[in-house]
GROMACS .gro file of C-alpha atoms in nm:
model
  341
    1UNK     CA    1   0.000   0.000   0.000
    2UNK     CA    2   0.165   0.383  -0.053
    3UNK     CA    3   0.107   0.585   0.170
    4UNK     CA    4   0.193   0.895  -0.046
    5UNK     CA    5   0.065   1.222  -0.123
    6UNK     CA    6  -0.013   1.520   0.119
    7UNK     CA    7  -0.091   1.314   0.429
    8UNK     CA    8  -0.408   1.559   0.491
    9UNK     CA    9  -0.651   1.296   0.563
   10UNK     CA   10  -0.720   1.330   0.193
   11UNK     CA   11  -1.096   1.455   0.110
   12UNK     CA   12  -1.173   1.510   0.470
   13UNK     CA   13  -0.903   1.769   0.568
   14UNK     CA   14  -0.977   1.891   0.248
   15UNK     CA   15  -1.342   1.972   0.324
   16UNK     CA   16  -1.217   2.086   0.658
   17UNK     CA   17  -0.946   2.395   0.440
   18UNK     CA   18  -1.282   2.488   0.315
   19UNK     CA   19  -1.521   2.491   0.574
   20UNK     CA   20  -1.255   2.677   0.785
   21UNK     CA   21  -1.276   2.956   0.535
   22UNK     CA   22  -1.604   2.966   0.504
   23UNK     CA   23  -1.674   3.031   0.858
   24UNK     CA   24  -1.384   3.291   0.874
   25UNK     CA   25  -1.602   3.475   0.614
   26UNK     CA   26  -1.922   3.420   0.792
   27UNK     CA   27  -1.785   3.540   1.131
   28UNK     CA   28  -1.638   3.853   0.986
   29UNK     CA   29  -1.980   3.957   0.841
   30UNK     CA   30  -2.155   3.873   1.227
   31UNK     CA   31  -1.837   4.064   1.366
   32UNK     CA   32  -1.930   4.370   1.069
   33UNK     CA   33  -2.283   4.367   1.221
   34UNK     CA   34  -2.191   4.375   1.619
   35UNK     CA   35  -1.990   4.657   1.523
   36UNK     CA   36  -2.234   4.874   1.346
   37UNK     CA   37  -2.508   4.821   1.676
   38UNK     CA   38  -2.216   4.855   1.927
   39UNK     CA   39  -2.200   4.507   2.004
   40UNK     CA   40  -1.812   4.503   2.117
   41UNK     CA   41  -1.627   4.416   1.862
   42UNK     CA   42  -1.375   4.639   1.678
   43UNK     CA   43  -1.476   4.811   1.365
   44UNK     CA   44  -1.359   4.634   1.048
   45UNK     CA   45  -1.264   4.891   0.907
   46UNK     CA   46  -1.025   4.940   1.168
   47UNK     CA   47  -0.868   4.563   1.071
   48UNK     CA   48  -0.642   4.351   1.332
   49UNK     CA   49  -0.270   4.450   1.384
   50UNK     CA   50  -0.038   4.167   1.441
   51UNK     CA   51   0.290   4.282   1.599
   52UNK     CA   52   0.555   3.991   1.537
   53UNK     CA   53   0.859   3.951   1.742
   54UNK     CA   54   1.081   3.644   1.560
   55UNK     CA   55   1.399   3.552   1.463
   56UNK     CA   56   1.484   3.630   1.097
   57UNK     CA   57   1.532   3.276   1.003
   58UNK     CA   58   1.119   3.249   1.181
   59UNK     CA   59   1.034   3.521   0.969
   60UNK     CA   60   1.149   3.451   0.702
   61UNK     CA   61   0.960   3.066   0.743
   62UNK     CA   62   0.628   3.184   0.917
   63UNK     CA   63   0.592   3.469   0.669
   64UNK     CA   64   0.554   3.334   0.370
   65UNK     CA   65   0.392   3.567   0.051
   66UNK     CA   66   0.090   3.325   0.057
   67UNK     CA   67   0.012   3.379   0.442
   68UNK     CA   68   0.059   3.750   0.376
   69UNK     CA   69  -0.162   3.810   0.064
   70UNK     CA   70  -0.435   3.593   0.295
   71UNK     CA   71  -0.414   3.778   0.549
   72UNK     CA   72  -0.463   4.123   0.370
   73UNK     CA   73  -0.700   3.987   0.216
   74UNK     CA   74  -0.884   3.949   0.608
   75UNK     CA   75  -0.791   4.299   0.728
   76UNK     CA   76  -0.502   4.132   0.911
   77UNK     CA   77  -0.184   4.352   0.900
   78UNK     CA   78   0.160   4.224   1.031
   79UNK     CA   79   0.414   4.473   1.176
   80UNK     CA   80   0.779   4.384   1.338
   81UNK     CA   81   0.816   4.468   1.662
   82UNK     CA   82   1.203   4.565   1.720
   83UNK     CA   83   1.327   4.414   2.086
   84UNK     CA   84   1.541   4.743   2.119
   85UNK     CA   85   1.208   4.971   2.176
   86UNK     CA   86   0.993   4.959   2.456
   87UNK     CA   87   0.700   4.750   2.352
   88UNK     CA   88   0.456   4.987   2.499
   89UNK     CA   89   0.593   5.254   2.250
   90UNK     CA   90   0.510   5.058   1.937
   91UNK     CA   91   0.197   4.983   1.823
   92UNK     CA   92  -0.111   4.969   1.913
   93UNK     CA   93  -0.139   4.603   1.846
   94UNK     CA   94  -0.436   4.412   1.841
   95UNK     CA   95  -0.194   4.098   1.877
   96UNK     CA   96   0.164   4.042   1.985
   97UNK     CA   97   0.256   3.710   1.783
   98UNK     CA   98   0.644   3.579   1.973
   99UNK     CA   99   0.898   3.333   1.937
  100UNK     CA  100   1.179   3.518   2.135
  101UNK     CA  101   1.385   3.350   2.410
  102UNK     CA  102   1.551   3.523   2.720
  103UNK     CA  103   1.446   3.623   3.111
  104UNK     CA  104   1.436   4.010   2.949
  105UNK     CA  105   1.190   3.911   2.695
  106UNK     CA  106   0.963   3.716   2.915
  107UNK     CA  107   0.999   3.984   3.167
  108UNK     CA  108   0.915   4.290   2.880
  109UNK     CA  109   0.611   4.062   2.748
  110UNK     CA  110   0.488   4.014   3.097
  111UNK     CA  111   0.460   4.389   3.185
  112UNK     CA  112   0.297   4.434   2.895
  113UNK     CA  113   0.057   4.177   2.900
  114UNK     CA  114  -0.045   4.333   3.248
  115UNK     CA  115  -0.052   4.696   3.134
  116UNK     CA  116  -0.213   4.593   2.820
  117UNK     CA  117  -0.491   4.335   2.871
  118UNK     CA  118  -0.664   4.415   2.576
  119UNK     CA  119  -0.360   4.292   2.356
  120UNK     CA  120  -0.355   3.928   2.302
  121UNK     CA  121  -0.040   3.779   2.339
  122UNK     CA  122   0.009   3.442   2.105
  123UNK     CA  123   0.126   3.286   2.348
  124UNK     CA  124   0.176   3.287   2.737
  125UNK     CA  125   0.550   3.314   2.844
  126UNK     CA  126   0.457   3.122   3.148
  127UNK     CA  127   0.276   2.861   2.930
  128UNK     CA  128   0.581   2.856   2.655
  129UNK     CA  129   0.828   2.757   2.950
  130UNK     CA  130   0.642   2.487   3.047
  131UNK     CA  131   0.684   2.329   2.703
  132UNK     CA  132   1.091   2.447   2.692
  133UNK     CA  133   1.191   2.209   2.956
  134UNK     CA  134   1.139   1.875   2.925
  135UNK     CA  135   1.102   1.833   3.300
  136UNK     CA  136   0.755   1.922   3.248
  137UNK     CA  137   0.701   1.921   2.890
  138UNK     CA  138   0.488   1.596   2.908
  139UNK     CA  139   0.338   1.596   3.258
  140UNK     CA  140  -0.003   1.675   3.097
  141UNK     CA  141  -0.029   1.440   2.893
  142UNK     CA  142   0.096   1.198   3.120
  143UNK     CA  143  -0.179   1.317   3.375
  144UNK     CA  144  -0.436   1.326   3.115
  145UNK     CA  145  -0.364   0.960   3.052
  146UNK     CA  146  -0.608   0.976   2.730
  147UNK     CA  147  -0.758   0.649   2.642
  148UNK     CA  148  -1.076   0.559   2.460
  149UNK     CA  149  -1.227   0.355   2.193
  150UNK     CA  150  -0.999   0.484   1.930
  151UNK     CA  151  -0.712   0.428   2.168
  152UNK     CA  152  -0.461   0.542   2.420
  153UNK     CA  153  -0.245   0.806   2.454
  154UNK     CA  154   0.089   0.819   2.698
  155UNK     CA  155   0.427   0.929   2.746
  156UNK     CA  156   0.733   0.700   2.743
  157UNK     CA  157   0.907   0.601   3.082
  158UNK     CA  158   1.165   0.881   3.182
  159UNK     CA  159   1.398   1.005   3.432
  160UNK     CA  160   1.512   1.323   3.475
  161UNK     CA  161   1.892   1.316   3.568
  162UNK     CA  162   2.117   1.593   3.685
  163UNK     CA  163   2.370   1.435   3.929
  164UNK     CA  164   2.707   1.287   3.899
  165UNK     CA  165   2.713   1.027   3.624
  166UNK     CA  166   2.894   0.821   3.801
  167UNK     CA  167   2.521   0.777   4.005
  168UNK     CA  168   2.342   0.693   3.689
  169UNK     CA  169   2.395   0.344   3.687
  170UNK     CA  170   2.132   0.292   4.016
  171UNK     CA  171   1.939   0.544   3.907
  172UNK     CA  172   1.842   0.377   3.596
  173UNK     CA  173   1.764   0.046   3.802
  174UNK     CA  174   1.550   0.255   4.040
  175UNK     CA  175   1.368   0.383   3.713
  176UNK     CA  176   1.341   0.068   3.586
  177UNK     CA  177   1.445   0.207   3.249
  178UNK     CA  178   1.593  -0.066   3.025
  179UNK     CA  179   1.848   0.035   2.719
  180UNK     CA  180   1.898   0.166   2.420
  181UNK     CA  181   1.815   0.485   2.597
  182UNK     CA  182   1.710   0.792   2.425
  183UNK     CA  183   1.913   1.089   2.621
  184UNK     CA  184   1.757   1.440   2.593
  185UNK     CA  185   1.899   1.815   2.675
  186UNK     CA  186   1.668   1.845   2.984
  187UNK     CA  187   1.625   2.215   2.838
  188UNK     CA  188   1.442   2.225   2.455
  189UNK     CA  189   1.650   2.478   2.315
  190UNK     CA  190   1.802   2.137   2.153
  191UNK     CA  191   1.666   1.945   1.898
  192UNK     CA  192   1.972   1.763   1.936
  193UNK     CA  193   1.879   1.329   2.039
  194UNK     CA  194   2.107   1.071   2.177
  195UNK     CA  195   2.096   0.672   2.136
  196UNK     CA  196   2.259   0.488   2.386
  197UNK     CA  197   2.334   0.147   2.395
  198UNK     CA  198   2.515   0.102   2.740
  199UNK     CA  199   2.581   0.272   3.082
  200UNK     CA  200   2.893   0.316   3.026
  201UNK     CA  201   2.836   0.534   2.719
  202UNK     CA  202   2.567   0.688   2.894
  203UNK     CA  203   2.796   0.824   3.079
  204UNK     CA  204   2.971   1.047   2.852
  205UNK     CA  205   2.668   1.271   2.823
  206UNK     CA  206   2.651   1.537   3.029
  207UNK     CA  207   2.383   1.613   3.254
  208UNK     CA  208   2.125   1.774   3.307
  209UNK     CA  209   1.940   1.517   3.041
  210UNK     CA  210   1.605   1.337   3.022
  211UNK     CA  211   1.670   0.972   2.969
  212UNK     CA  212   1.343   0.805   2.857
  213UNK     CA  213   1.317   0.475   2.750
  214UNK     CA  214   1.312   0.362   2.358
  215UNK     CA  215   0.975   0.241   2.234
  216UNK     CA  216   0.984   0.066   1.869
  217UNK     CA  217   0.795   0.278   1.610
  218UNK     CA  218   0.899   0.177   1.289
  219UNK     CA  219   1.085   0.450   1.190
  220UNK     CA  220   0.816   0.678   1.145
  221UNK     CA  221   0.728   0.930   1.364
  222UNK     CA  222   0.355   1.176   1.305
  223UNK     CA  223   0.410   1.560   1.381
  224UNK     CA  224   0.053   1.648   1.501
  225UNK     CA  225   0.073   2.071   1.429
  226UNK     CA  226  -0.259   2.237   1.661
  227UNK     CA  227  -0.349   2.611   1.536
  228UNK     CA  228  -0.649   2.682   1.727
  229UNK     CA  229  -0.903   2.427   1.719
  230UNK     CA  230  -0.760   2.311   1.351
  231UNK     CA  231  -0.495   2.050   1.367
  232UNK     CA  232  -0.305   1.881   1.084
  233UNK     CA  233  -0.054   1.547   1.069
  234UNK     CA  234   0.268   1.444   0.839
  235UNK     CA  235   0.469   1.192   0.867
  236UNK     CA  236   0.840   1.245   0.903
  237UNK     CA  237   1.141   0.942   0.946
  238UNK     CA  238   1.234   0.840   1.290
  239UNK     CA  239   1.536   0.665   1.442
  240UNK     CA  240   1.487   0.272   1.324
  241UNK     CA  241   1.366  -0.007   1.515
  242UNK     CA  242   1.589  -0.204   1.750
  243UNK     CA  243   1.603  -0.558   1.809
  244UNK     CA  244   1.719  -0.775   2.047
  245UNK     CA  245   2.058  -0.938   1.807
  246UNK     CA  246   2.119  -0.562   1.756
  247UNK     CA  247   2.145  -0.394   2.130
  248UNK     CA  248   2.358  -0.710   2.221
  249UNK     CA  249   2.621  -0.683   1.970
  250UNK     CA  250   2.589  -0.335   2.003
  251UNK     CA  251   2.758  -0.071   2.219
  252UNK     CA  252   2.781   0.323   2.253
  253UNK     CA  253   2.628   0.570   2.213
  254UNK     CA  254   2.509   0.736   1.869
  255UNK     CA  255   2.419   1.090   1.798
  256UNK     CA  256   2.158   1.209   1.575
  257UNK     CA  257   2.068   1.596   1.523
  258UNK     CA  258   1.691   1.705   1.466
  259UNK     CA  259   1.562   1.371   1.350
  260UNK     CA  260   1.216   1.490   1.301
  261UNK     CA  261   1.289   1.775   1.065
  262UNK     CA  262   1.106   1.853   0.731
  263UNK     CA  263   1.410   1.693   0.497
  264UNK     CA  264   1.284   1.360   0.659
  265UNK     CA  265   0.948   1.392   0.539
  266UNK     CA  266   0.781   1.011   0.519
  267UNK     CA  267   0.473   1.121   0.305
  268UNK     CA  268   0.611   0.991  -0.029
  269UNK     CA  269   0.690   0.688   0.112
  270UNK     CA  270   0.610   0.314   0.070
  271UNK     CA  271   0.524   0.241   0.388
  272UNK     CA  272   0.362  -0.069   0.577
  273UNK     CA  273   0.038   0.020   0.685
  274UNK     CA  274   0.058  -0.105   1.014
  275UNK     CA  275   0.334   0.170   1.057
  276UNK     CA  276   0.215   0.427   0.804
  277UNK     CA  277  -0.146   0.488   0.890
  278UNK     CA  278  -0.246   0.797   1.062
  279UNK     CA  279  -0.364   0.755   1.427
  280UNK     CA  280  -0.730   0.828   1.435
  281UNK     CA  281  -0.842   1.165   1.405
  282UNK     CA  282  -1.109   1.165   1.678
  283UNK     CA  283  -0.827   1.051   1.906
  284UNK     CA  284  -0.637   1.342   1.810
  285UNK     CA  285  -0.913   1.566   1.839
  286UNK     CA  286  -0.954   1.531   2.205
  287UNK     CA  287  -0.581   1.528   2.279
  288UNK     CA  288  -0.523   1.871   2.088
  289UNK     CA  289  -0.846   2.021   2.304
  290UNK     CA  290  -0.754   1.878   2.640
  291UNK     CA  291  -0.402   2.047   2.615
  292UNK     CA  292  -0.487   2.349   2.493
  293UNK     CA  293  -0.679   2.415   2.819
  294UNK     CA  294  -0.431   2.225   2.984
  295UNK     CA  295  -0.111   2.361   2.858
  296UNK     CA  296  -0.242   2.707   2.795
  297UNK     CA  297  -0.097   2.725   2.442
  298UNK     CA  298  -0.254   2.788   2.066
  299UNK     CA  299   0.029   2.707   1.866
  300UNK     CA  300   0.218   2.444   1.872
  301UNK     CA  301   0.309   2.096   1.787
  302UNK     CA  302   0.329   1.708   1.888
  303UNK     CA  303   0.561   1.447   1.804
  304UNK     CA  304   0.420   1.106   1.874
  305UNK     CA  305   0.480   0.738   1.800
  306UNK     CA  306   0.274   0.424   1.771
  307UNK     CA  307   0.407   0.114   1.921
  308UNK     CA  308   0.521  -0.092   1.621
  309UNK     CA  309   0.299  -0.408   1.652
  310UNK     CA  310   0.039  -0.255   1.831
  311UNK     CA  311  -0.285  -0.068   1.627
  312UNK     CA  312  -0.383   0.206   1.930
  313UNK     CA  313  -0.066   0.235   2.138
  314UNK     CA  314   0.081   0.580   2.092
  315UNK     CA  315   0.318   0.810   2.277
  316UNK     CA  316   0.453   1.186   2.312
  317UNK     CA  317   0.779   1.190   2.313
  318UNK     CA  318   0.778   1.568   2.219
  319UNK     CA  319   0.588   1.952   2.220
  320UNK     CA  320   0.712   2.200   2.048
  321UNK     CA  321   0.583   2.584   2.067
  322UNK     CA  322   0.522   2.805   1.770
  323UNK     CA  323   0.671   2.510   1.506
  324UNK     CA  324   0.767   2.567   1.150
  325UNK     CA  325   0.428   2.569   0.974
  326UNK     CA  326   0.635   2.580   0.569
  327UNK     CA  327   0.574   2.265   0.523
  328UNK     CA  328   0.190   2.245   0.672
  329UNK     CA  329   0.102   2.609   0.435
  330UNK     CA  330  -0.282   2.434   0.404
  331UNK     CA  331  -0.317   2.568   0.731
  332UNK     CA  332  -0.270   2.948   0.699
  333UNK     CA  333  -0.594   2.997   0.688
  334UNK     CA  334  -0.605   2.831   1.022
  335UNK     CA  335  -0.355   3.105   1.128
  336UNK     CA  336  -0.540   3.393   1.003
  337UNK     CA  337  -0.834   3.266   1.162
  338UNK     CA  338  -0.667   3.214   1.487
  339UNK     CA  339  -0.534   3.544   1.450
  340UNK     CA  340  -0.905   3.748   1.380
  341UNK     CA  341  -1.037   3.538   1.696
   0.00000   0.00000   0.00000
């Protein structure tokens, strides 16, 4: 079976780009008439003004002429924000869209957000820091502990270690984590993944790291992107299945840089189906809703796993905040109705 083609859950997701827009339309007429009888919503005429903070390299991913030409087309204007200037003296913004890291940031966007409380802020620094370390990156979804008919939803086995790695040997026992061993940055400023085969390679790394246990996937990993209430899932390559003849003969530890990035898109693929196929959308559904109110965020992304040789067995192993939507572009409309709402 080939599992190619844009992985959009074909006519459905299709129907969905549609719908979207046509209920961006129809809400911008009922926002056109609340305005007129003073209802409490701004004036079209007036339009929304998005203040971005990024990176260059984000801008120059995020902004894309087709997100721009859609969003003028919604009254939506976008309008850099420079760091050196007092936020308060730019403006007025309608939105403050961010992706900047630092204490001064957080600490500028947080007076701000408290002297300006009619400016949304896309999103929470408090909620964005949760995500950034991996200490509590997945403690939602680990307390959620979704499961229902279309299956379950969990977080691999971990153990947060910052001590002496001499120590890590009985802390591993303790955690009952058995190798390879996936070895994190404890901090998600790296994308940056470790595979380790031993404790004595193990202990090359240094701490702080998450060490969570290796569950096989079959290479294939589904980035689950959540803008708003829309969400929308590719495939990308994974680190390969490991089997018993392989972690005995064996040994080290093996380093592989952003594995999950958009040059190891699976979506053209032959793939098995057991492995290929998309976990169920209604699954999905009510994962992206329960963390948004859980996590506090509106843009952002999952990386999860199936099981191999199971059908409903999945895993987080990742959340990312404000991703890189190039390669997901069906969903700008998502964005610009995220951003009008």
């Amino acid at each position: 079976m080939r599992m190619g083609g844009d992985v959009t859950y074909n006519e459905v997701e299709e129907e969905e780009k549609v719908r979207n827009e046509e209920e961006v339309e129809e809400k911008m007429v009922i926002q056109r008439k609340y305005a007129v009888a003073g209802g409490g919503f701004p004036p079209m005429t007036k339009g929304v003004v998005v203040g971005y903070a990024l990176t260059s390299k984000k801008t120059k991913s995020f902004l894309q002429p087709k997100l721009e030409g859609l969003a003028r087309n919604k009254g939506i204007q976008f309008v850099a924000i420079d760091p050196s200037i007092p936020l308060s003296d730019q403006g007025p913004f309608d939105i403050v869209l961010h992706k900047l890291s630092g204490k001064e940031w957080r600490h500028v966007l947080e007076d701000y957000r408290r002297n300006h409380p009619e400016v949304t802020v896309l999103d929470p620094p408090d909620a964005i820091q949760l995500v950034h370390n991996r200490q509590s990156m997945l403690q939602d979804v680990a307390d959620l502990n979704l499961s229902n008919a279309y299956g379950k939803v969990g977080v691999p086995k971990q153990l947060i270690f910052k001590k002496d790695p001499s120590s890590m040997p009985d802390a591993l026992n303790k955690a009952g984590l058995r190798f390879p061993i996936v070895a994190k940055p404890l901090f998600a400023k790296s994308h940056e993944l470790y595979l380790a085969y031993d404790e004595f390679s193990l202990q090359n790394l240094e701490p702080p790291l998450v060490l969570q246990e290796f569950i096989n996937h079959g290479g294939v990993l589904f980035k689950v992107y959540i803008v708003g209430e829309a969400i929308k899932v590719v495939r990308r390559f994974s680190l390969p299945d490991v089997t018993k003849p392989e972690l005995s003969k064996n040994a080290g530890v093996y380093r592989f840089p952003r594995v999950s990035c958009a040059a190891a898109s699976a979506d053209e693929a032959d793939l098995d189906p057991c492995v290929g196929e998309l976990p169920p959308r209604p699954l999905l559904e009510k994962l992206a809703k329960e963390l948004r109110r859980r996590l506090g965020l509106r843009l952002f992304n999952l990386d999860i796993i199936r099981e191999h040789g199971t059908r409903d067995r999945y895993y987080v192993i990742d959340i990312n905040y404000f991703p890189g939507m190039a390669t997901v572009h069906h969903m700008y409309s998502n964005i610009t109705w995220l951003l009008l709402w």
